[in-house]
Short mmCIF file of C-alpha atoms in Angstrom, two decimals:
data_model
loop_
_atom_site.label_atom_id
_atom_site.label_comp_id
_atom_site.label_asym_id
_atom_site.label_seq_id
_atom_site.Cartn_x
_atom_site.Cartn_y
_atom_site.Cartn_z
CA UNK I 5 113.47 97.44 81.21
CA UNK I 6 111.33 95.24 78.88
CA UNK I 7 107.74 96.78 77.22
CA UNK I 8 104.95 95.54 79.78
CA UNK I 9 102.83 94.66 76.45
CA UNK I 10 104.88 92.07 73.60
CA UNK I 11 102.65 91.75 70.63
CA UNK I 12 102.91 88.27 68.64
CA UNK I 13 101.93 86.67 64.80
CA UNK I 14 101.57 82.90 65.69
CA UNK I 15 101.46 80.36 63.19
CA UNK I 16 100.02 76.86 63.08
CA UNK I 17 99.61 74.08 60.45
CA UNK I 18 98.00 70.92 61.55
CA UNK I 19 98.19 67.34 60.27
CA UNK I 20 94.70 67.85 59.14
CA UNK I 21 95.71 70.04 56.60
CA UNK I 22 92.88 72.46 57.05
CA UNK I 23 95.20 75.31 56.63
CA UNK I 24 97.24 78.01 58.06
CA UNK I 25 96.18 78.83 61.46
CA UNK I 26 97.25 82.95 62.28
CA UNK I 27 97.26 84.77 65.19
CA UNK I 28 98.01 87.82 66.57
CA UNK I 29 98.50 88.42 70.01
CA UNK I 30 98.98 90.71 72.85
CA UNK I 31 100.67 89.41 76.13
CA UNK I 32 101.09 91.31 79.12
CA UNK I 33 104.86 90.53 79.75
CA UNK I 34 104.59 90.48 83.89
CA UNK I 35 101.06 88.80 83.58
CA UNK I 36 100.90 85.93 81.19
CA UNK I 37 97.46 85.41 81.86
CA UNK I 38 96.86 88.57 80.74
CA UNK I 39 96.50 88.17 77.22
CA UNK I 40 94.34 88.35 74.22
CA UNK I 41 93.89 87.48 71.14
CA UNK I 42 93.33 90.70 68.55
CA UNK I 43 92.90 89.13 64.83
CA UNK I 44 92.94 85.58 63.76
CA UNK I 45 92.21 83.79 60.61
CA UNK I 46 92.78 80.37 58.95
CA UNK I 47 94.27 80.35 55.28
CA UNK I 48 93.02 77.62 53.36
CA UNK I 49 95.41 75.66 51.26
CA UNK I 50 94.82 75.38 47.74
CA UNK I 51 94.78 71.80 46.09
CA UNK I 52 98.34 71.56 44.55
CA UNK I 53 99.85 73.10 48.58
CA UNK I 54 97.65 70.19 50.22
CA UNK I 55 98.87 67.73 47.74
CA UNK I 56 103.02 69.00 48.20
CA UNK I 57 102.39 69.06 51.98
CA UNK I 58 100.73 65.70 51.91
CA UNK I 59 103.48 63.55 50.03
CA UNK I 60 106.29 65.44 51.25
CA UNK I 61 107.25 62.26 53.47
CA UNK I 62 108.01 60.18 50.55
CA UNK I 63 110.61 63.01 48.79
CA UNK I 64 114.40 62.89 49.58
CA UNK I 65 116.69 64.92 51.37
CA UNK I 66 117.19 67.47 48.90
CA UNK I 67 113.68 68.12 47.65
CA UNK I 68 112.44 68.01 51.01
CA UNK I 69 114.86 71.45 51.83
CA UNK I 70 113.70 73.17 48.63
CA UNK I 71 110.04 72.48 50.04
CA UNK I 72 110.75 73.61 53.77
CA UNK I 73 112.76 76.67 51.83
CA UNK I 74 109.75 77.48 49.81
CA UNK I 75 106.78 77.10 52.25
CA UNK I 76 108.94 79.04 54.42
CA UNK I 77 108.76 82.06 51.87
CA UNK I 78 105.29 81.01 51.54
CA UNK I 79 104.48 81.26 55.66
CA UNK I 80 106.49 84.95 55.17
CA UNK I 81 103.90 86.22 52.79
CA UNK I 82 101.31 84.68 54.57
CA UNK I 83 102.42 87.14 57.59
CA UNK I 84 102.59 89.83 55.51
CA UNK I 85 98.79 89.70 53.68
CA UNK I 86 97.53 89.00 57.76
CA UNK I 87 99.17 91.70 58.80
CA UNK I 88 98.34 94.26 55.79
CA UNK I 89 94.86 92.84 56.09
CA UNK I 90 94.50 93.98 59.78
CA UNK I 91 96.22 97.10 59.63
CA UNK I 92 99.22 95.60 62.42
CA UNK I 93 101.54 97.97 63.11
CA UNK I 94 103.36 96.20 66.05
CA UNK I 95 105.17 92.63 65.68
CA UNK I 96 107.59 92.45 68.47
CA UNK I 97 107.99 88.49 66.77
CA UNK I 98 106.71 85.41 64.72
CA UNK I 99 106.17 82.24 66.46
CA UNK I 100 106.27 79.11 63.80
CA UNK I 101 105.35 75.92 64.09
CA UNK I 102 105.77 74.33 60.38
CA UNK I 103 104.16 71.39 58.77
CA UNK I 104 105.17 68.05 60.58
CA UNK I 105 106.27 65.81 58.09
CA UNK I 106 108.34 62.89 59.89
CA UNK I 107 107.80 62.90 63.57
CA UNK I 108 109.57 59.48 65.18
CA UNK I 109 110.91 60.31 68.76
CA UNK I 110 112.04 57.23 69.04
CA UNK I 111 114.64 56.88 66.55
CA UNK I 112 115.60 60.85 67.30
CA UNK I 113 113.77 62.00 64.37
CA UNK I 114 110.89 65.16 63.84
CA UNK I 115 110.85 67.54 61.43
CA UNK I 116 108.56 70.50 60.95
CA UNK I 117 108.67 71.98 57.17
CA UNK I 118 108.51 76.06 56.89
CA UNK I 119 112.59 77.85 57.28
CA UNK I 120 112.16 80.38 59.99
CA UNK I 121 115.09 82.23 58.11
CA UNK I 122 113.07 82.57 54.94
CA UNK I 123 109.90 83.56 56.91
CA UNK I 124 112.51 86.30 58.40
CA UNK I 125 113.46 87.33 54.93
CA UNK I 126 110.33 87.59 53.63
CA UNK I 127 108.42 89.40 56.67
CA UNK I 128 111.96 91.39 58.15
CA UNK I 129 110.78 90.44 61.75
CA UNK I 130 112.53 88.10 64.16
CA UNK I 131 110.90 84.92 63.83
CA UNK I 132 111.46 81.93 66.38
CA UNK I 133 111.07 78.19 65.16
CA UNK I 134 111.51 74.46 65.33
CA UNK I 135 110.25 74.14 68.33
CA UNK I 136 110.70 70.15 68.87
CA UNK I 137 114.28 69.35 67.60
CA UNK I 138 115.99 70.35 71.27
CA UNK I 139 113.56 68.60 73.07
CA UNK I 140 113.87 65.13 70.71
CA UNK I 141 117.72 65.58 71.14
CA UNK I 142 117.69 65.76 74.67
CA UNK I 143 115.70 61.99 74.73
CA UNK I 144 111.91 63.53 75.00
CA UNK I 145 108.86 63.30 72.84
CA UNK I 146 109.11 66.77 71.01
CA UNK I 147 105.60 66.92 71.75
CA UNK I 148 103.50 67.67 72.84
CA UNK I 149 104.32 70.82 73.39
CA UNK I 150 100.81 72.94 73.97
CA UNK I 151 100.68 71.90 77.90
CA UNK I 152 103.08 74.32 78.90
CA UNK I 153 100.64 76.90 77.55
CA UNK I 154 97.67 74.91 79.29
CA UNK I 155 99.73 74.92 82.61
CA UNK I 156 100.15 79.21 82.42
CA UNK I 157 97.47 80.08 80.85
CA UNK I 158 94.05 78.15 81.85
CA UNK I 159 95.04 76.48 85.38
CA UNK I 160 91.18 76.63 86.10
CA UNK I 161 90.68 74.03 84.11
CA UNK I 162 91.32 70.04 85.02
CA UNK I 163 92.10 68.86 81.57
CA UNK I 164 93.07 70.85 78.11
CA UNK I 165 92.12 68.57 75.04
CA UNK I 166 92.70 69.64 72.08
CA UNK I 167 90.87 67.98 69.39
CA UNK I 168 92.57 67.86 65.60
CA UNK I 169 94.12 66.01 63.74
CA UNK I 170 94.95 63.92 67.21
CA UNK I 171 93.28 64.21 70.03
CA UNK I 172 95.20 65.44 72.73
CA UNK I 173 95.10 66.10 76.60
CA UNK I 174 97.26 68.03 79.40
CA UNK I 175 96.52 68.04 83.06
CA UNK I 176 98.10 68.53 86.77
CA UNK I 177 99.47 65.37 88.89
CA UNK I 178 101.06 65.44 92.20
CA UNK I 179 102.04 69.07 90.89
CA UNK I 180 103.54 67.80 87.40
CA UNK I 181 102.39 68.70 84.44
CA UNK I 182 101.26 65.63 82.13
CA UNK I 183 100.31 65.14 78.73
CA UNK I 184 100.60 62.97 75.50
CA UNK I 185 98.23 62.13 72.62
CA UNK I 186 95.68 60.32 73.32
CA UNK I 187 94.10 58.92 69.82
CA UNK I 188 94.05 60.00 65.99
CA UNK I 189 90.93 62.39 65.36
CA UNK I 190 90.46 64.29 62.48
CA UNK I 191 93.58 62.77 60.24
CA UNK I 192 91.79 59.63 59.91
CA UNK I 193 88.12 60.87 59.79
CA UNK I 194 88.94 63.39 56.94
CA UNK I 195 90.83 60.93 54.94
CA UNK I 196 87.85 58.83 54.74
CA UNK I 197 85.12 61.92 54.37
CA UNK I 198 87.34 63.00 51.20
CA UNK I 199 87.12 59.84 49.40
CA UNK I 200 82.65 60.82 49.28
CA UNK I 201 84.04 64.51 47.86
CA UNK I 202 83.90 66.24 51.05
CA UNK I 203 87.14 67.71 53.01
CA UNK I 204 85.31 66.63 56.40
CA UNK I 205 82.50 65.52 57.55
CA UNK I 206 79.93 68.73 58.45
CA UNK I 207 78.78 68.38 62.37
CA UNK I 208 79.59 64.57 61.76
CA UNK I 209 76.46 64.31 60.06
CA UNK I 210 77.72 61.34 57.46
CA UNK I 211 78.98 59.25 60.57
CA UNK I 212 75.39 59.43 62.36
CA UNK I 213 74.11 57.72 59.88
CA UNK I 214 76.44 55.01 59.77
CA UNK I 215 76.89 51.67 61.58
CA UNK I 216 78.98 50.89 64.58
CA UNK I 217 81.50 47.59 63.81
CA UNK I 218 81.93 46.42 66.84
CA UNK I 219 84.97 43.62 65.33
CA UNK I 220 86.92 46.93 64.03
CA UNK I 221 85.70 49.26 66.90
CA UNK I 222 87.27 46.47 69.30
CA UNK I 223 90.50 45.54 67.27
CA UNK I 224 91.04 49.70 67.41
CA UNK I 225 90.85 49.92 71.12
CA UNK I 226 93.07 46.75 71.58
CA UNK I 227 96.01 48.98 69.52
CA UNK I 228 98.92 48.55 71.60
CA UNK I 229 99.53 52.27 71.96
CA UNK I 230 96.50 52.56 74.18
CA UNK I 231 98.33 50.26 76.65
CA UNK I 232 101.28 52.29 76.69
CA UNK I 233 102.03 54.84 79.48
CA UNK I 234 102.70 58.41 79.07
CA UNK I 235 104.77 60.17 77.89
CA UNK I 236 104.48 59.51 74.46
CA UNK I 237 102.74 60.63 70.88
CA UNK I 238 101.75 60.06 67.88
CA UNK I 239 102.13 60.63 64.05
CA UNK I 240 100.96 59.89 60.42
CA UNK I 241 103.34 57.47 60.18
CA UNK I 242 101.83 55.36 62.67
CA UNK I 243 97.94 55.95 61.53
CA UNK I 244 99.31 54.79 58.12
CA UNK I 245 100.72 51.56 59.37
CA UNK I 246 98.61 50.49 62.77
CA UNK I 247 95.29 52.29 61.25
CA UNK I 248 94.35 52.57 58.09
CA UNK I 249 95.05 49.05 57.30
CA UNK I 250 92.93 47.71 59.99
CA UNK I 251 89.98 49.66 58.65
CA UNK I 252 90.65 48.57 55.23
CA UNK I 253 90.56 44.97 56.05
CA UNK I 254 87.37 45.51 57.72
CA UNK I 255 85.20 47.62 56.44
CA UNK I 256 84.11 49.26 53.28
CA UNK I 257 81.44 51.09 53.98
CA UNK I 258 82.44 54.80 54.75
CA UNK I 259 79.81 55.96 57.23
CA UNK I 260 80.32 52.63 59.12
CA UNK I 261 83.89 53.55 59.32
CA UNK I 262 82.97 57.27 60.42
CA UNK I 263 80.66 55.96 62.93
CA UNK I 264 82.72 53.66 64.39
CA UNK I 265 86.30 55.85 64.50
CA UNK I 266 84.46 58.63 66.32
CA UNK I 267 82.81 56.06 69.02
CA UNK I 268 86.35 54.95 69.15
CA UNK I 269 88.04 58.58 69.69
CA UNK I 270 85.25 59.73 72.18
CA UNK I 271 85.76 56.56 74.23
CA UNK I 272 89.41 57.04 74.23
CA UNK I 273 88.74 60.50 74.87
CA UNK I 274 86.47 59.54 77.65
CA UNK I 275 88.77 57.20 79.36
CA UNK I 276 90.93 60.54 80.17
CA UNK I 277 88.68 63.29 81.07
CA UNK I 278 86.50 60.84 83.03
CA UNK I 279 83.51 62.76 84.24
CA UNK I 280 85.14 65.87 84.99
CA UNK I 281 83.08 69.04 84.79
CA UNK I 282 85.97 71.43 83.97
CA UNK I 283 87.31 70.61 80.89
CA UNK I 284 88.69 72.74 77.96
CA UNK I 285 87.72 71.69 74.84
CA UNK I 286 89.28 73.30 71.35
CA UNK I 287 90.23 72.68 68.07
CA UNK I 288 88.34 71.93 64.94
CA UNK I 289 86.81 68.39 66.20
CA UNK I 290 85.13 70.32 68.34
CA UNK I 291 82.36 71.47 65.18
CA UNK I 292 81.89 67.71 65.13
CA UNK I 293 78.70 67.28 66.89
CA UNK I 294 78.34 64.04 66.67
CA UNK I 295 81.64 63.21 67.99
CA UNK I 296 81.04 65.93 71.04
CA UNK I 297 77.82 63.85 71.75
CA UNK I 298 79.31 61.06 71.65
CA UNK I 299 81.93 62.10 74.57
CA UNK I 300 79.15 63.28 76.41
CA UNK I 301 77.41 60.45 76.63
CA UNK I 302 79.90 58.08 77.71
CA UNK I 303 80.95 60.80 80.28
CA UNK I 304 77.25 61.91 81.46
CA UNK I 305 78.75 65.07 81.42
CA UNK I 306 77.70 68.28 79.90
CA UNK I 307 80.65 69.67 78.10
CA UNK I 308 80.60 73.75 77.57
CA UNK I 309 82.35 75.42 74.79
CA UNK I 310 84.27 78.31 74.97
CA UNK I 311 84.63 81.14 72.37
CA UNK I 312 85.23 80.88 69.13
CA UNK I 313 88.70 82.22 68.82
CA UNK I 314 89.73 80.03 71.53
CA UNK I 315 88.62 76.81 69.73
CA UNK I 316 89.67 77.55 66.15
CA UNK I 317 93.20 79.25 67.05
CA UNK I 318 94.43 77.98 70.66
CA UNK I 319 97.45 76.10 69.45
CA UNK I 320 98.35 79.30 67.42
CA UNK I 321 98.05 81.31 70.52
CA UNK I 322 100.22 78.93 72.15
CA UNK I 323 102.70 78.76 69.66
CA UNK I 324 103.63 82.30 70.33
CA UNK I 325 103.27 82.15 74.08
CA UNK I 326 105.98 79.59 73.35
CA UNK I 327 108.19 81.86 71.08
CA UNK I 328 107.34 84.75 74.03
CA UNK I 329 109.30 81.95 76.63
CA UNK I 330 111.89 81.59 74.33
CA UNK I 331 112.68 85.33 73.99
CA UNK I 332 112.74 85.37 78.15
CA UNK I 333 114.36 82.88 78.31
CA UNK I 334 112.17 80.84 80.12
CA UNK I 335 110.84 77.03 79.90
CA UNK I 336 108.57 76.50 77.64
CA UNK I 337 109.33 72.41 77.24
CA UNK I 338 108.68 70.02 80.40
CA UNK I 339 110.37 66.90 81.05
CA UNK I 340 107.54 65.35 82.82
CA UNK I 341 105.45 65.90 79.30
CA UNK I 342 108.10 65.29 76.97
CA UNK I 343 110.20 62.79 78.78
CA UNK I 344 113.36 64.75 77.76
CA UNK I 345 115.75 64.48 80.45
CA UNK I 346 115.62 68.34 81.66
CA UNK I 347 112.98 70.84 81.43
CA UNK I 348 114.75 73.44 78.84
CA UNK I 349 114.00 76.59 76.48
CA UNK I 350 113.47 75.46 72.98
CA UNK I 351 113.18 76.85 69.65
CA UNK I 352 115.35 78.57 67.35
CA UNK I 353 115.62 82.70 66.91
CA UNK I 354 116.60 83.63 63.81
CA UNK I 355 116.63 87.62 62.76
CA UNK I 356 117.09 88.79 59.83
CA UNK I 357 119.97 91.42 59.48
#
């Protein structure tokens, strides 16, 4: 007979590079809806981390494994300061996402940086990871892989966006579960915020005050991805070729550029959600105001915010629903997301003996 309650550290890094996303969680095991979220926090990383975590697509094959090894051990004593920090007595498991470095469906490539086994070693709890190799191997996406959580956990809602470093959506149709990224968010507004000294841009105050381009704000929409039909996803690799060079030939002028990549998110944004008046809204775009305002105004709708924990730490949560599948043995990867050829159980559980 399995414990009604399973309690849960889950662990998110986004492309952003804001940090280390932790959670801890307790699920009712016969209720998944039943669950809360006890402690959460967001670990900063330093300058030389950012940096390693940054260029780790250019190293090769052998100093990329002595990185995953060693932010692995790093991700372990991250677990263990959270949970001396809190006072946590019970960790049933770890749920891990890593640090996407390549992530190219396509040619059967993703990989997500962090060893579960040395997060195992370090922290002596059983720890489940990669959670998008199975589902690239068996033809899908590998991602996204939050609307499973969306589909369990917040069914009230009509869409689940997630804004960070993309901007992401899941929703019911015909009684399928879809979802796929919808535009690049945060990864290309902080890269351009940093280059004025700031790591983002506060309530999108800089891009207010910018100009809109309407020759770049046009040749961004036209991006062929836009055209394509779900599933599918996206990755730095394809905001460093399709993006960044677009706004370099055409504009200089940073708050121009803000101004007119956030008019360009919301109204890809928009194009999704519509004008629906139950929408879930998280991740750290959501502290951009101006980008928010922007959404609502091309939707005339009034979006409301929910709390706090949910916003900052939602993919975290879901992250260890997902390990919390895995362990029962249950899907937590769906074809008609993915466009793998079965729904399946993915992840790997590693203990260490």
């Amino acid at each position: 007979m399995q414990n009604e309650f399973r309690y849960a550290i889950g662990l998110m890094s986004g492309t952003s590079l804001d940090g280390l996303d932790l959670v801890y969680v307790k699920f009712n095991n016969f209720d998944y809806k039943d669950f809360k979220i006890i402690h959460a926090e967001t670990k900063a990383y330093n300058t030389n981390l950012k940096s390693i975590l940054s260029n780790a697509i250019t190293l090769n094959k052998d100093e990329l494994q002595e990185v995953n090894d060693d932010y692995g051990v790093y991700l372990g004593k991250c677990v263990n300061d959270f949970i001396e920090k809190f006072n946590i007595e019970t960790v049933d498991f770890i749920a891990s996402h890593g640090h996407t470095v390549f992530h190219q469906p396509d040619k059967g490539i993703t990989l997500q940086i962090g060893n579960g086994e040395k997060i195992a070693e370090e922290t002596n709890k059983q720890v489940v990871y990669d959670f998008r190799t199975q589902d690239v191997n068996l033809g899908g996406q590998g991602a996204p892989l939050v609307p499973i959580g969306d589909k369990l956990l917040f069914e009230e809602y009509d869409f689940c966006v997630n804004l960070g470093g993309f901007a992401n959506v899941s929703f019911e149709n015909d009684k399928e579960r879809i979802a796929f990224d919808i535009c690049p968010v945060n990864i290309v507004l902080n890269f351009y915020v940093r280059k004025l000294g700031f790591e983002y841009d506060d309530n999108g105050i800089i891009a207010s005050k910018g100009n809109i381009n309407l020759d770049l704000l046009n040749k961004l929409n036209a991006l062929d991805f836009y055209k394509k039909v779900p599933p599918k996803s996206l990755g730095l690799e394809w905001v460093q070729e399709k993006v960044f060079p677009l706004i370099n030939d055409l504009e200089k002028d940073i708050p121009t550029i803000l101004k007119t990549f956030v008019r360009h998110s919301a109204m890809q944004i928009s194009k999704v959600i519509k004008n629906s008046k139950r929408v879930l809204i998280t991740g750290g775009g959501v502290y951009n105001t101006f980008l928010i305002q922007e959404i609502e105004n091309i939707t005339q709708t009034k979006i409301h915010l929910v709390s706090k924990n949910l916003i900052e730490y939602k993919e975290a949560l879901i992250f260890a629903f997902l390990g919390l599948l895995k362990l029962n043995g249950e899907v937590n990867c769906l074809k008609s997301v993915t466009g793998a050829n079965r729904d399946h159980s993915s992840g790997v559980i590693y203990k260490n003996e």
